[in-house]
Amino acid sequence: MPVSKIITSVSELDFNLAEIPTMHLPKNALMVTPEHFTVEYVINPHMQGHVGNVDKAKAIEEWVEVRTAFMEAGIQVYDIQGQPGLPDMVFCANQSLPFVTVNGKKHVFMSIMNADQRKDEVGFIEQWYRSNDYTIHHFDKDAISDFEGMGDAIWHTGKRMIWGGYGFRSSLEAYRRVSETFDVPVIALELKNPSFYHLDTCFCMLNSKTALIYPEAFTSEGLKLIEELIPEIITASTHEAEELFACNATCPDGKHVIIQAGCTEVNAKLEEAGFTVVEVSTNEYRKSGGSVFCMKMMVF
Ligand code: ARG
């Protein structure tokens, strides 16, 4: 049975997907209320030119639309209060990585945000886990420089295995700690293109055998790993991936794909593969470099 290890190339793969134990899908999501969301600084290329340019009322409407889509897909949503001075806190895929053991014990790793502007978000999210029965793990800040939670560390749907993006916001070293603590393999994918700075901007698990990806965001070794372990791959075009954040969709139940409206080509492929497409608008959040996936945290 595969145990803790970091895999960075196909030659290191000594297991196949069928051997990885299953993990139940989380049925709950956290969202951070959007009243303080805005673009106030530039820490990714999408934010360029958008400082002060968020329509606050529209942002609130869109947040409600995304929240409603999750609830209609059968997900229970818990709200955490957004905080003044932390405009990116609303992207709550980033501050943590939750996990559940075979015996149902809940654990979470708290992130070390890469950008100084976002570091204070983590403590507010940690409070929710404290009140909800989670064992909390912190990285040794002297050894690990950064790790941005589920922005980069994505559970393979229904499996005890993590896909881990590194290079921009999370470091490879962080995955060693995660892999050892949770006793799961991490398939580490180096990210090359600053527009796709988090793994969740170019890689979306849909169900246990299907992923939606933007191939150009990966190294050839990374792409080989994805092709080796995931039997069905749907790809997004540059326009739909980079402008519309198609790969930042979320498929919480393996059936409904909640995705930014207008991803025509991807949507046709999703429907062809049997998924139900649920379109929402995240126009204000895309100005900050995020869309559906990063506006929530799936929790156990
Ligand atoms: N402005 C935020 C940042 O650059 C956006 C984060 C989006 N989150 C994500 N998981 N892609 O940190």
Coordinates of C-alpha atoms and ligand atoms in Angstrom, one line a residue:
M1 CA 0.0 0.0 0.0
P2 CA 1.5 3.4 -1.0
V3 CA 2.7 5.4 2.0
S4 CA 4.2 8.7 2.5
K5 CA 6.5 9.8 -0.3
I6 CA 6.9 12.6 -2.7
I7 CA 6.8 11.7 -6.4
T8 CA 8.2 14.1 -8.9
S9 CA 8.7 11.9 -11.9
V10 CA 7.0 8.9 -13.5
S11 CA 10.2 6.8 -12.8
E12 CA 9.5 7.1 -9.1
L13 CA 5.9 5.8 -9.4
D14 CA 5.8 2.3 -7.8
F15 CA 2.0 2.1 -7.3
N16 CA -1.1 2.6 -9.4
L17 CA -4.3 4.5 -8.5
A18 CA -6.3 1.3 -7.7
E19 CA -3.9 0.6 -4.8
I20 CA -4.6 4.0 -3.1
P21 CA -7.1 3.7 -0.3
T22 CA -10.3 5.6 -0.6
M23 CA -11.3 8.7 1.4
H24 CA -14.9 9.9 1.6
L25 CA -15.8 13.2 -0.1
P26 CA -16.3 16.2 2.2
K27 CA -19.9 17.3 2.4
N28 CA -19.3 20.7 3.9
A29 CA -17.7 23.9 2.7
L30 CA -16.4 27.0 4.4
M31 CA -16.8 30.4 2.8
V32 CA -15.5 33.8 4.0
T33 CA -18.0 36.6 3.7
P34 CA -17.0 39.1 1.0
E35 CA -17.7 42.6 2.5
H36 CA -13.9 43.3 2.7
F37 CA -13.0 41.8 -0.7
T38 CA -11.2 44.1 -3.1
V39 CA -8.0 44.3 -5.1
E40 CA -5.6 46.4 -3.0
Y41 CA -2.2 45.1 -4.1
V42 CA -0.7 43.0 -6.9
I43 CA 0.6 39.5 -6.1
N44 CA -0.3 37.7 -9.3
P45 CA -0.5 38.8 -12.9
H46 CA -4.3 38.8 -13.0
M47 CA -4.4 41.6 -10.4
Q48 CA -2.4 43.9 -12.6
G49 CA -4.5 46.9 -13.5
H50 CA -7.3 46.0 -11.2
V51 CA -6.3 47.8 -8.0
G52 CA -9.3 49.7 -6.7
N53 CA -11.4 48.3 -9.6
V54 CA -13.7 45.9 -7.9
D55 CA -17.5 46.5 -8.0
K56 CA -18.3 45.7 -4.3
A57 CA -22.0 45.2 -4.8
K58 CA -21.4 42.9 -7.8
A59 CA -18.8 41.0 -5.8
I60 CA -21.4 40.3 -3.0
E61 CA -24.0 39.2 -5.5
E62 CA -21.5 36.8 -7.2
W63 CA -20.5 35.4 -3.8
V64 CA -24.1 34.6 -3.0
E65 CA -24.5 33.0 -6.4
V66 CA -21.5 30.7 -5.8
R67 CA -22.7 29.9 -2.3
T68 CA -26.2 29.0 -3.6
A69 CA -24.7 26.8 -6.3
F70 CA -22.8 24.8 -3.6
M71 CA -25.9 24.4 -1.5
E72 CA -27.9 23.3 -4.5
A73 CA -25.2 20.6 -5.2
G74 CA -26.0 19.3 -1.7
I75 CA -23.1 21.0 0.2
Q76 CA -23.6 22.5 3.6
V77 CA -21.9 25.9 3.7
Y78 CA -20.5 27.5 6.8
D79 CA -19.7 31.2 6.8
I80 CA -16.6 32.7 8.4
Q81 CA -16.6 36.5 8.9
G82 CA -14.3 38.4 6.5
Q83 CA -11.9 40.8 8.2
P84 CA -11.1 44.4 7.4
G85 CA -7.6 44.8 5.9
L86 CA -7.5 41.2 4.5
P87 CA -9.1 41.6 1.1
D88 CA -8.0 38.2 -0.2
M89 CA -9.3 36.2 2.9
V90 CA -12.4 35.4 0.8
F91 CA -10.2 33.0 -1.2
C92 CA -10.4 30.4 1.6
A93 CA -9.0 27.5 -0.4
N94 CA -5.6 28.9 0.5
Q95 CA -5.2 29.1 4.3
S96 CA -5.4 25.4 5.2
L97 CA -5.4 21.7 4.1
P98 CA -7.9 19.5 5.9
F99 CA -7.8 15.7 6.1
V100 CA -9.8 12.9 7.7
T101 CA -8.2 9.6 8.9
V102 CA -9.7 6.1 8.2
N103 CA -11.1 6.3 11.8
G104 CA -12.8 9.6 11.1
K105 CA -10.4 11.8 13.0
K106 CA -10.1 15.3 11.5
H107 CA -6.8 17.0 11.0
V108 CA -5.7 20.2 9.3
F109 CA -2.4 21.8 8.2
M110 CA -2.5 25.6 8.5
S111 CA -0.7 27.4 5.7
I112 CA 2.2 29.8 5.7
M113 CA 1.1 32.3 3.1
N114 CA 3.7 33.4 0.6
A115 CA 2.7 37.0 0.4
D116 CA 3.1 39.2 3.6
Q117 CA -0.3 40.8 2.8
R118 CA -2.1 37.5 3.3
K119 CA -0.3 36.0 6.4
D120 CA -2.8 37.3 9.0
E121 CA -5.7 35.5 7.3
V122 CA -4.5 32.1 8.6
G123 CA -5.3 32.7 12.3
F124 CA -8.9 33.6 11.6
I125 CA -9.5 30.4 9.6
E126 CA -7.7 28.4 12.3
Q127 CA -10.3 29.5 14.8
W128 CA -13.0 27.6 12.9
Y129 CA -11.0 24.4 13.0
R130 CA -10.4 24.8 16.7
S131 CA -14.1 25.0 17.4
N132 CA -14.8 22.0 15.1
D133 CA -12.9 19.1 16.5
Y134 CA -9.8 19.3 14.3
T135 CA -6.2 18.4 15.3
I136 CA -4.2 21.4 14.1
H137 CA -0.8 21.0 12.5
H138 CA 1.6 23.9 11.9
F139 CA 4.8 23.9 9.8
D140 CA 8.1 24.8 11.3
K141 CA 8.5 28.3 10.0
D142 CA 12.3 28.0 10.1
A143 CA 12.2 25.0 7.8
I144 CA 9.3 25.7 5.5
S145 CA 9.0 29.0 3.6
D146 CA 5.5 28.8 2.2
F147 CA 2.5 26.5 1.6
E148 CA -0.9 27.8 0.4
G149 CA -3.3 25.0 1.4
M150 CA -5.7 23.7 -1.2
G151 CA -4.7 26.4 -3.7
D152 CA -1.8 24.0 -4.4
A153 CA -2.5 20.8 -2.5
I154 CA -5.5 19.1 -4.1
W155 CA -6.9 15.8 -2.9
H156 CA -7.4 13.2 -5.7
T157 CA -11.2 12.8 -5.6
G158 CA -12.1 10.0 -3.2
K159 CA -8.5 8.9 -2.6
R160 CA -5.8 9.3 0.0
M161 CA -3.4 11.0 -2.3
I162 CA -2.5 14.6 -2.9
W163 CA -1.6 16.4 -6.1
G164 CA 0.8 19.2 -5.0
G165 CA 1.7 22.2 -7.0
Y166 CA 5.0 24.0 -6.2
G167 CA 7.2 26.8 -7.5
F168 CA 5.2 30.0 -6.9
R169 CA 3.2 29.8 -3.6
S170 CA 4.2 26.5 -2.0
S171 CA 7.6 24.8 -1.6
L172 CA 8.4 21.2 -2.3
E173 CA 9.7 20.8 1.3
A174 CA 6.2 21.5 2.7
Y175 CA 4.9 18.4 1.0
R176 CA 7.4 16.2 2.7
R177 CA 5.9 17.3 6.1
V178 CA 2.3 16.9 4.8
S179 CA 3.0 13.5 3.3
E180 CA 4.6 12.2 6.5
T181 CA 2.0 13.6 8.8
F182 CA -1.0 12.4 6.9
D183 CA 0.8 9.3 5.6
V184 CA -0.2 9.8 2.0
P185 CA 1.7 10.1 -1.2
V186 CA 2.1 13.5 -2.8
I187 CA 2.4 13.8 -6.6
A188 CA 4.4 17.0 -6.9
L189 CA 3.9 19.1 -10.0
E190 CA 6.2 22.1 -10.7
L191 CA 4.3 25.2 -11.9
K192 CA 6.1 27.2 -14.6
N193 CA 3.7 29.9 -15.8
P194 CA 3.0 32.9 -13.4
S195 CA -0.5 33.2 -14.7
F196 CA -1.1 29.7 -13.3
Y197 CA 0.5 30.3 -9.9
H198 CA -1.6 27.9 -7.9
L199 CA -2.3 24.3 -8.9
D200 CA -6.0 25.0 -8.7
T201 CA -5.7 27.5 -11.6
C202 CA -4.7 24.7 -14.0
F203 CA -5.8 21.4 -12.5
C204 CA -9.3 20.4 -11.4
M205 CA -10.2 16.9 -10.1
L206 CA -13.8 16.1 -11.3
N207 CA -14.2 12.5 -10.1
S208 CA -11.8 9.7 -9.2
K209 CA -10.8 9.1 -12.8
T210 CA -11.3 12.4 -14.5
A211 CA -9.5 15.8 -14.3
L212 CA -9.8 19.1 -16.2
I213 CA -6.4 20.6 -16.9
Y214 CA -4.5 23.3 -18.8
P215 CA -1.6 21.3 -20.1
E216 CA 0.7 24.3 -20.9
A217 CA 1.0 25.2 -17.2
F218 CA 3.0 22.0 -16.5
T219 CA 6.5 20.7 -17.2
S220 CA 6.7 17.7 -19.4
E221 CA 7.5 15.5 -16.4
G222 CA 4.4 16.8 -14.6
L223 CA 2.2 16.2 -17.5
K224 CA 3.5 12.6 -17.8
L225 CA 2.5 12.0 -14.1
I226 CA -1.0 13.4 -14.7
E227 CA -1.4 11.2 -17.8
E228 CA 0.0 8.1 -16.0
L229 CA -2.4 8.4 -13.0
I230 CA -5.6 9.9 -14.4
P231 CA -7.3 7.9 -17.1
E232 CA -9.7 10.6 -18.4
I233 CA -8.3 14.1 -19.1
I234 CA -10.3 17.0 -20.3
T235 CA -8.2 20.0 -21.5
A236 CA -9.0 23.7 -21.5
S237 CA -7.9 26.2 -24.2
T238 CA -5.6 29.1 -23.3
H239 CA -8.5 31.6 -23.4
E240 CA -10.9 29.6 -21.2
A241 CA -8.1 28.6 -18.8
E242 CA -6.3 32.0 -18.5
E243 CA -9.1 34.5 -18.9
L244 CA -12.1 32.5 -17.6
F245 CA -10.4 30.3 -15.0
A246 CA -12.1 27.2 -16.4
C247 CA -9.8 24.9 -14.4
N248 CA -10.7 26.7 -11.2
A249 CA -14.1 25.0 -11.3
T250 CA -15.3 22.7 -8.5
C251 CA -16.9 19.3 -8.7
P252 CA -17.9 18.6 -5.1
D253 CA -19.9 15.4 -5.7
G254 CA -18.2 13.9 -8.8
K255 CA -21.2 15.0 -10.9
H256 CA -22.0 18.8 -10.8
V257 CA -19.3 21.1 -12.1
I258 CA -19.6 24.6 -10.8
I259 CA -17.7 26.8 -13.2
Q260 CA -17.3 30.4 -14.4
A261 CA -19.9 31.2 -17.0
G262 CA -18.9 31.2 -20.7
C263 CA -16.4 28.3 -20.8
T264 CA -18.1 27.0 -24.0
E265 CA -15.6 24.5 -25.2
V266 CA -14.9 23.0 -21.8
N267 CA -18.6 22.9 -21.0
A268 CA -19.3 20.9 -24.1
K269 CA -16.5 18.4 -23.2
L270 CA -17.9 18.2 -19.6
E271 CA -21.4 17.4 -20.8
E272 CA -20.1 14.9 -23.3
A273 CA -18.3 13.1 -20.4
G274 CA -21.6 13.0 -18.5
F275 CA -21.1 15.9 -16.0
T276 CA -23.8 18.5 -15.2
V277 CA -22.5 22.0 -15.8
V278 CA -23.6 24.8 -13.3
E279 CA -22.5 28.2 -14.6
V280 CA -21.9 31.1 -12.1
S281 CA -20.3 34.4 -12.5
T282 CA -17.1 35.3 -10.7
N283 CA -16.1 38.3 -12.7
E284 CA -15.1 40.4 -9.7
Y285 CA -13.0 37.6 -8.2
R286 CA -11.2 36.9 -11.4
K287 CA -9.8 40.4 -11.2
S288 CA -7.9 39.1 -8.2
G289 CA -6.8 35.9 -9.8
G290 CA -9.4 33.6 -8.4
S291 CA -12.7 31.9 -9.2
V292 CA -15.0 29.2 -7.9
F293 CA -12.5 26.7 -6.5
C294 CA -10.7 29.1 -4.4
M295 CA -13.8 30.8 -2.9
K296 CA -14.5 27.9 -0.6
M297 CA -12.8 25.2 1.5
M298 CA -14.3 21.7 1.5
V299 CA -14.2 20.4 5.0
F300 CA -15.0 17.1 6.7
Ligands
ARG1 N1 -5.5 37.4 -4.9 C1 -5.3 36.1 -4.4 C2 -3.8 35.7 -4.4 O1 -3.1 36.0 -5.4 C3 -6.1 35.1 -5.2 C4 -6.1 33.7 -4.7 C5 -6.9 32.8 -5.5 N2 -6.8 31.5 -5.0 C6 -6.6 30.4 -5.6 N3 -6.6 29.3 -4.9 N4 -6.2 30.4 -6.9 O2 -3.3 35.1 -3.5

